[in-house]
PDB file of C-alpha atoms in Angstrom:
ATOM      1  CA  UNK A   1      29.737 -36.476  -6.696  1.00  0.00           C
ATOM      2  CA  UNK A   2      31.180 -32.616  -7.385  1.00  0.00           C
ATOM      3  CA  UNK A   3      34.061 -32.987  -9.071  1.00  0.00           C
ATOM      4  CA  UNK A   4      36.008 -29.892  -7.619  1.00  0.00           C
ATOM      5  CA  UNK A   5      37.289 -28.925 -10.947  1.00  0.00           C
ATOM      6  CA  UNK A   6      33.614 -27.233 -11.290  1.00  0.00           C
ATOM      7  CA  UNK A   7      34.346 -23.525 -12.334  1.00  0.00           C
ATOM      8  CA  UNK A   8      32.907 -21.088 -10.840  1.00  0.00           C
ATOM      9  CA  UNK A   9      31.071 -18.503 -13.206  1.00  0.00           C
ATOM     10  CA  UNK A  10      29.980 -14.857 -12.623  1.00  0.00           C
ATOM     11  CA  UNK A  11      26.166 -14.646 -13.775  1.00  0.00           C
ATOM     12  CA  UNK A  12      23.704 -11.977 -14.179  1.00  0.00           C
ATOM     13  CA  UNK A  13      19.992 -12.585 -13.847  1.00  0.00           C
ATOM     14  CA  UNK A  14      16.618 -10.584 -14.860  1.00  0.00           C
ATOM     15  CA  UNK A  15      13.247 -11.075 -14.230  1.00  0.00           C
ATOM     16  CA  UNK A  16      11.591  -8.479 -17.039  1.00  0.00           C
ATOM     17  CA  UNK A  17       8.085  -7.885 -16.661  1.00  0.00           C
ATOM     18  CA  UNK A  18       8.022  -7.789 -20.426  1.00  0.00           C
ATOM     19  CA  UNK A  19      10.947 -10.160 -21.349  1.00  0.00           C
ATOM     20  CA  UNK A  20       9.815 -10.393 -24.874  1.00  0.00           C
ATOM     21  CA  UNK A  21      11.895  -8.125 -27.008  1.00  0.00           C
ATOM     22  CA  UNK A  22      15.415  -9.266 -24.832  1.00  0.00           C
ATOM     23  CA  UNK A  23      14.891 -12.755 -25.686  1.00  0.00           C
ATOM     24  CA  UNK A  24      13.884 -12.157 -28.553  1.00  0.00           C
ATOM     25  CA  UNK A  25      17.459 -10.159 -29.158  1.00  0.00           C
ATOM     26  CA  UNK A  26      19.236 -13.118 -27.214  1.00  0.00           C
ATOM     27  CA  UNK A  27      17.739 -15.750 -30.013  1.00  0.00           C
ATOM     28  CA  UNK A  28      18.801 -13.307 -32.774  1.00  0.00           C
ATOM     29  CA  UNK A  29      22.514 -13.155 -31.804  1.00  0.00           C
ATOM     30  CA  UNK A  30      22.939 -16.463 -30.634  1.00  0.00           C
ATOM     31  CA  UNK A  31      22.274 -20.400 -31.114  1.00  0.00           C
ATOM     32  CA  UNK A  32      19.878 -21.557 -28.525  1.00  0.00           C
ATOM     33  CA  UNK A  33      19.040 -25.288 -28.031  1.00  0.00           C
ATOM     34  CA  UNK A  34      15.767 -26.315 -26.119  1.00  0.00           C
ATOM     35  CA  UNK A  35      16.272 -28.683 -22.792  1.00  0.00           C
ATOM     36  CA  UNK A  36      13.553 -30.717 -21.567  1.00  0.00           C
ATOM     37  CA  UNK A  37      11.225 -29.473 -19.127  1.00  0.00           C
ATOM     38  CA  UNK A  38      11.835 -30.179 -15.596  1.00  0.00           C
ATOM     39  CA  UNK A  39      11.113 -29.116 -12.295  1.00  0.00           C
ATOM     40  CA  UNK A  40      13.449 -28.294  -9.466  1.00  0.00           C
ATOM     41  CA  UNK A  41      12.517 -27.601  -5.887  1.00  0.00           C
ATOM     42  CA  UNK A  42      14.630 -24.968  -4.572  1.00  0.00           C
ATOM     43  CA  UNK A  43      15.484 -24.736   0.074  1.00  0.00           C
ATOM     44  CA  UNK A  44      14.655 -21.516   1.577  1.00  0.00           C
ATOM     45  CA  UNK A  45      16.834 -22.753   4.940  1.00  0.00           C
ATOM     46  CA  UNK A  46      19.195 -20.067   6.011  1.00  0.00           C
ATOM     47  CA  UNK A  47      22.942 -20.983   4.973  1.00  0.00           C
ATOM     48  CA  UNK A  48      25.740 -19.997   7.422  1.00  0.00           C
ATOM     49  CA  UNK A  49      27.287 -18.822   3.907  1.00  0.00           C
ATOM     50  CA  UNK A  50      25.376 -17.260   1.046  1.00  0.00           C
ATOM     51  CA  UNK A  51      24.200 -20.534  -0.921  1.00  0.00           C
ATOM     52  CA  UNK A  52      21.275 -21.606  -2.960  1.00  0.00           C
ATOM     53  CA  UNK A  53      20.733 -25.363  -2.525  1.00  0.00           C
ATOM     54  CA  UNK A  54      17.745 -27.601  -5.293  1.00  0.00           C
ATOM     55  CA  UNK A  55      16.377 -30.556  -5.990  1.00  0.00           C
ATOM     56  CA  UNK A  56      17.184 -30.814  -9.746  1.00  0.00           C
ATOM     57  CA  UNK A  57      14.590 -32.367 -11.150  1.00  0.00           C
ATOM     58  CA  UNK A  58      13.483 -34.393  -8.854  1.00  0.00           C
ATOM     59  CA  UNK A  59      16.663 -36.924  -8.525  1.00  0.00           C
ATOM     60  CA  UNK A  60      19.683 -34.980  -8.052  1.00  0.00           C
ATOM     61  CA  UNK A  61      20.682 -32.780  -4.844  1.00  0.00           C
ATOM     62  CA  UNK A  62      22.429 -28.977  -6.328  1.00  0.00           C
ATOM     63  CA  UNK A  63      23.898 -26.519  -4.689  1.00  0.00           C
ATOM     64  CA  UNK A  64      26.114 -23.343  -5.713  1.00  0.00           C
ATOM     65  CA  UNK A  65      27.479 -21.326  -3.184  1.00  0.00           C
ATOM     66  CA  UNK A  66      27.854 -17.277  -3.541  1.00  0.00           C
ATOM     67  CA  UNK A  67      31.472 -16.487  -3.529  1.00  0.00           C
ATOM     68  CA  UNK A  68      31.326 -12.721  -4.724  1.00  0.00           C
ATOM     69  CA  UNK A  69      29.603  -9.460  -5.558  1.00  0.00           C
ATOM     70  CA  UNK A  70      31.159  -7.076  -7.625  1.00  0.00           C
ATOM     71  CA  UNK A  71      29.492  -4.297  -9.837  1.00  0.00           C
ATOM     72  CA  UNK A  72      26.506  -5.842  -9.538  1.00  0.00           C
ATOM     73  CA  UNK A  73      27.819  -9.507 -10.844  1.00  0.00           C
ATOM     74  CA  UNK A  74      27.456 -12.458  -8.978  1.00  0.00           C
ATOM     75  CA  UNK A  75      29.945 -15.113  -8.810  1.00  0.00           C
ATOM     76  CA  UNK A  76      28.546 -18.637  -7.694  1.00  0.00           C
ATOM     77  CA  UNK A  77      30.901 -21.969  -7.781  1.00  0.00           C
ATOM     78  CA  UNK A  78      28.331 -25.315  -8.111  1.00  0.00           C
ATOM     79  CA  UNK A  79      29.657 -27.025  -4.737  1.00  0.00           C
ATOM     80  CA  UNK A  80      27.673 -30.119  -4.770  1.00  0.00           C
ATOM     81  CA  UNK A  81      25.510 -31.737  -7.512  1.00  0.00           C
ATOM     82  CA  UNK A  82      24.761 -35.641  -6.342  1.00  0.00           C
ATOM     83  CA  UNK A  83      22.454 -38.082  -6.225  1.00  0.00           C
ATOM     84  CA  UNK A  84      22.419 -40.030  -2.841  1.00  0.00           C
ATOM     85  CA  UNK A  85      24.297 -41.591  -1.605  1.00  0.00           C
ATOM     86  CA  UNK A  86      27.277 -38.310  -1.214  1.00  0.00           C
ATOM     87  CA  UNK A  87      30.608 -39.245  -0.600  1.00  0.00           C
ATOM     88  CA  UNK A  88      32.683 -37.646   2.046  1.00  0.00           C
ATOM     89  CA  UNK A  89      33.427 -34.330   0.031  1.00  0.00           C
ATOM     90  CA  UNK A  90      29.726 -33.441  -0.404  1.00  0.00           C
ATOM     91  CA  UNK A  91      29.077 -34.359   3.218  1.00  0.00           C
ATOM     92  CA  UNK A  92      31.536 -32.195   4.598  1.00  0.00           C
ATOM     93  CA  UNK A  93      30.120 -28.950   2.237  1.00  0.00           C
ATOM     94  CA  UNK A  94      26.631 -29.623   3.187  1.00  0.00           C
ATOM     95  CA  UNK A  95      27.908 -29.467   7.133  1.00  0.00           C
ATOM     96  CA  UNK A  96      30.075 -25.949   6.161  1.00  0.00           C
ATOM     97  CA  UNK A  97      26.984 -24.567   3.811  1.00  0.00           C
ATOM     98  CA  UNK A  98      23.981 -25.515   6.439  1.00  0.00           C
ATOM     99  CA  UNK A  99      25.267 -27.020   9.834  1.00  0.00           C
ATOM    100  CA  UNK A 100      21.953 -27.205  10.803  1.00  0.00           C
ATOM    101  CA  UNK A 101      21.031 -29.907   8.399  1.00  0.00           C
ATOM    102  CA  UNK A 102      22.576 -33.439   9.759  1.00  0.00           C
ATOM    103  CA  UNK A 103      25.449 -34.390   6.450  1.00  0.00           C
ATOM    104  CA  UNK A 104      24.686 -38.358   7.462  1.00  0.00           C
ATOM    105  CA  UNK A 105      21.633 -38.545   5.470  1.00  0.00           C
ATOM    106  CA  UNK A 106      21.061 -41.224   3.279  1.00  0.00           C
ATOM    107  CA  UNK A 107      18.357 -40.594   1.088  1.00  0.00           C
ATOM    108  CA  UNK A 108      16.940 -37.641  -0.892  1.00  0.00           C
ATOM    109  CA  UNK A 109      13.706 -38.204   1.357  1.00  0.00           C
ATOM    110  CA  UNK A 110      15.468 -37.549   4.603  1.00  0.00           C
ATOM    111  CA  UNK A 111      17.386 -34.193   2.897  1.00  0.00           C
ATOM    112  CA  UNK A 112      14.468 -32.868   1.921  1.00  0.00           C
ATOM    113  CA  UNK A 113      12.803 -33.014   5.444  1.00  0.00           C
ATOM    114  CA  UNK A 114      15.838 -32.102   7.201  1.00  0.00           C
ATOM    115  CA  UNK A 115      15.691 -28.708   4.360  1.00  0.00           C
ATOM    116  CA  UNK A 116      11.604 -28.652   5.417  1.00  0.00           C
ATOM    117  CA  UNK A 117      12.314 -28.074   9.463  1.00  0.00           C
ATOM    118  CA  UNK A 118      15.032 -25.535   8.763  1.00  0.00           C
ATOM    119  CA  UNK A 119      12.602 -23.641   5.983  1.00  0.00           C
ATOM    120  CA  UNK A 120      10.396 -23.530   3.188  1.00  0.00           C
ATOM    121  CA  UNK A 121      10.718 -25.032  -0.127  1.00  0.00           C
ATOM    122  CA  UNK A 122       9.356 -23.801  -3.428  1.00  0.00           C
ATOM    123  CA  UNK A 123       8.701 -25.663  -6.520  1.00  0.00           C
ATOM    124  CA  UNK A 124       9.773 -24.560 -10.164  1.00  0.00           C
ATOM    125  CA  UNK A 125       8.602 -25.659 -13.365  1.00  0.00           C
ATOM    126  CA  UNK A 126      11.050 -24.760 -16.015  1.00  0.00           C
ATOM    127  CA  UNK A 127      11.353 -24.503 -19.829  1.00  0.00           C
ATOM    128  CA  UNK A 128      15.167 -23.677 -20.532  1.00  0.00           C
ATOM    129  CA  UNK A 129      16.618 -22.863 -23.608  1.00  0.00           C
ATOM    130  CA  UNK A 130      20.609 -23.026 -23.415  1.00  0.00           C
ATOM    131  CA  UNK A 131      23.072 -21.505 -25.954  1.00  0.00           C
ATOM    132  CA  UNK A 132      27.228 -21.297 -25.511  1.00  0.00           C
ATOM    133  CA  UNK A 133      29.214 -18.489 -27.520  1.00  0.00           C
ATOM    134  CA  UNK A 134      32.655 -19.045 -28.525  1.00  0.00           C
ATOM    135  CA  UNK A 135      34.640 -17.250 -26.256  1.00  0.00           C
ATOM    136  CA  UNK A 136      33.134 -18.075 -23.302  1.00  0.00           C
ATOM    137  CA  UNK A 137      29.168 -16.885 -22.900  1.00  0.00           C
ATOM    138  CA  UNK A 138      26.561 -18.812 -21.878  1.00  0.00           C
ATOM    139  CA  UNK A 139      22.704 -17.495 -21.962  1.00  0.00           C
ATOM    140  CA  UNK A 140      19.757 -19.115 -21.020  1.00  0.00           C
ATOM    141  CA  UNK A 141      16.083 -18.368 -21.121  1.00  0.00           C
ATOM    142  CA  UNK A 142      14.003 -19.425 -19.022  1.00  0.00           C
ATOM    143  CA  UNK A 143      10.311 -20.074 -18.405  1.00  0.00           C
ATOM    144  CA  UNK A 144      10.048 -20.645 -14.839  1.00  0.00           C
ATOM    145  CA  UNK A 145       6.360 -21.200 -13.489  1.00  0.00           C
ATOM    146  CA  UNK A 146       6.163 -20.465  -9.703  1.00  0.00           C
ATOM    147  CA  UNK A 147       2.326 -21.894  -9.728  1.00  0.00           C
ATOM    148  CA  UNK A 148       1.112 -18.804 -10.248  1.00  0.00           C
ATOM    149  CA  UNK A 149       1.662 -18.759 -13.908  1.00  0.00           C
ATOM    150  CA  UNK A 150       4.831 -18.221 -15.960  1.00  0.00           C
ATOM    151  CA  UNK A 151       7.561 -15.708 -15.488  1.00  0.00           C
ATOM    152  CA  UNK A 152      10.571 -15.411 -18.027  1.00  0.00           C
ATOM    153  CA  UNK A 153      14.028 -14.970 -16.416  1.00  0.00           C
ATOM    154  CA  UNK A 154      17.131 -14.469 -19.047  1.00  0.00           C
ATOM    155  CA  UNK A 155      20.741 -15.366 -17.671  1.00  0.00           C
ATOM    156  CA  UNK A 156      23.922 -14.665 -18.629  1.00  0.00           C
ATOM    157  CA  UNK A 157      27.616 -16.185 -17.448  1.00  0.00           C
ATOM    158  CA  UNK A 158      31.224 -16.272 -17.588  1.00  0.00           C
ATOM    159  CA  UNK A 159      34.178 -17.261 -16.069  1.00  0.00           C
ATOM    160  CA  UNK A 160      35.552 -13.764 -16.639  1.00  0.00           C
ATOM    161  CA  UNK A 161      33.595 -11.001 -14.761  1.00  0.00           C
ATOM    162  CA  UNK A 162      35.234  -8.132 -17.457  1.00  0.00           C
ATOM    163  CA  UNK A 163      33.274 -10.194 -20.613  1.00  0.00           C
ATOM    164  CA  UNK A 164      30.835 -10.661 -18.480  1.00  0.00           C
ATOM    165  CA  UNK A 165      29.613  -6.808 -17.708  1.00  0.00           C
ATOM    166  CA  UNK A 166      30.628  -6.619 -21.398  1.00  0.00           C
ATOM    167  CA  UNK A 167      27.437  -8.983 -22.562  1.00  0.00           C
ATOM    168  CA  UNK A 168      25.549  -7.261 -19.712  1.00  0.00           C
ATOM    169  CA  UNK A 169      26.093  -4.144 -21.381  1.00  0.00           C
ATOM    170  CA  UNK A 170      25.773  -5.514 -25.172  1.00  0.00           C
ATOM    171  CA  UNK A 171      22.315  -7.294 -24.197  1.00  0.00           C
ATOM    172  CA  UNK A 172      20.942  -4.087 -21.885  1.00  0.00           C
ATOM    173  CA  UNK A 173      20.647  -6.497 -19.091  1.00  0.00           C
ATOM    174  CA  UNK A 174      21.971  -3.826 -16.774  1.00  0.00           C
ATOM    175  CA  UNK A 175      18.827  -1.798 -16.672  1.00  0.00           C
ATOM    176  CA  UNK A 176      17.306  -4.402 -14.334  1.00  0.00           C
ATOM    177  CA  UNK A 177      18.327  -5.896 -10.993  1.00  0.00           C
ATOM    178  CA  UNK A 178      20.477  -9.399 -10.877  1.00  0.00           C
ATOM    179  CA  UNK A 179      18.381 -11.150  -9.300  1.00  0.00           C
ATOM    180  CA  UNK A 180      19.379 -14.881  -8.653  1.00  0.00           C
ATOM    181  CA  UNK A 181      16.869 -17.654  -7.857  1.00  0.00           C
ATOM    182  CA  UNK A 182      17.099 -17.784  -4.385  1.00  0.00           C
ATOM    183  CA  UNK A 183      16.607 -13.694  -4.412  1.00  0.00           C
ATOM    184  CA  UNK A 184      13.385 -13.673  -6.707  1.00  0.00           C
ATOM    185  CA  UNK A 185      11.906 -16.976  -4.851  1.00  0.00           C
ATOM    186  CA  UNK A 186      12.171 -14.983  -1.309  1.00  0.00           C
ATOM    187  CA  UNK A 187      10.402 -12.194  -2.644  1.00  0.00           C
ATOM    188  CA  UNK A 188       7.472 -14.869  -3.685  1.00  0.00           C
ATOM    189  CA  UNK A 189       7.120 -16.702  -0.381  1.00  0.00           C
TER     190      UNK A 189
END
């Protein structure tokens, strides 16, 4: 169940062909800790509202839903993340976010076909490493294998879109395109 209390957070996401100097200034400045690998399979179905909806790793349903653009920051609110079966609130999102999936299902199984007639999927194998600044930052790095080998994305997020262009800026993210997943997985179909 998604509690609604679930912040929403402004994020900026690269793709660097040659990511290894900014995470290697990321790691330098701040305290990462290593998650364990997973794999997520991420819908391509077309959302009546800008939303990116995942299978996180393998046993929980995900999805965050776009809620702004502004100077190139994104701002995307996590509306759902479940496991089966979803109570009435996550029922009701999945009818606003994609109306032509039916919100009655009952099993991750039956989502993920329902997801399969509307669109694609693609499957992610990821290496994360996670760190959280006082004051609010969060970073990631990523090593997210698309089957064709491994591609490094770096993330960074805040509740505040002013800090955030501020780490942007500090971290030279802002000479390459935000790109979120469900951008950079389009361009790879």
């Amino acid at each position: 169940m998604m509690s609604s209390a679930a912040p929403a957070m402004w994020e900026y996401r690269i793709w660097p062909d040659d990511a290894g100097a900014m995470a290697y200034q990321l790691q330098t400045t701040l305290h990462f800790v290593e998650e364990l690998p997973r794999t997520d399979t991420y819908f391509m179905a077309t959302a009546r509202a800008p939303a990116q909806a995942k299978l996180r790793g393998g046993a929980r349903f995900d999805i965050k839903e776009l809620l702004a653009r502004e100077a190139g920051l994104e701002l995307w609110r996590p509306v759902i993340a479940a496991e089966f079966p979803f109570d009435d609130e996550d029922r009701a999102t999945l009818a606003r976010l994609y109306p032509a999936i039916p919100h009655s299902l009952q099993s991750l199984a039956a989502l993920r076909d329902a997801f399969l007639a509307e669109g694609a999927e693609l499957t992610v194998d990821k290496k994360r490493q996670i760190a959280t600044e006082p004051g609010g930052l969060r970073a990631e790095i990523t090593s997210a294998s698309l089957g064709e080998g491994a591609r490094t994305t770096l993330c960074l997020e805040h509740e505040s879109a002013v800090e955030l262009a501020r780490h942007v800026d500090r971290f030279g993210f802002s000479d390459l395109p935000n790109l979120s997943y469900s951008v950079w997985l389009r361009q790879h179909l």
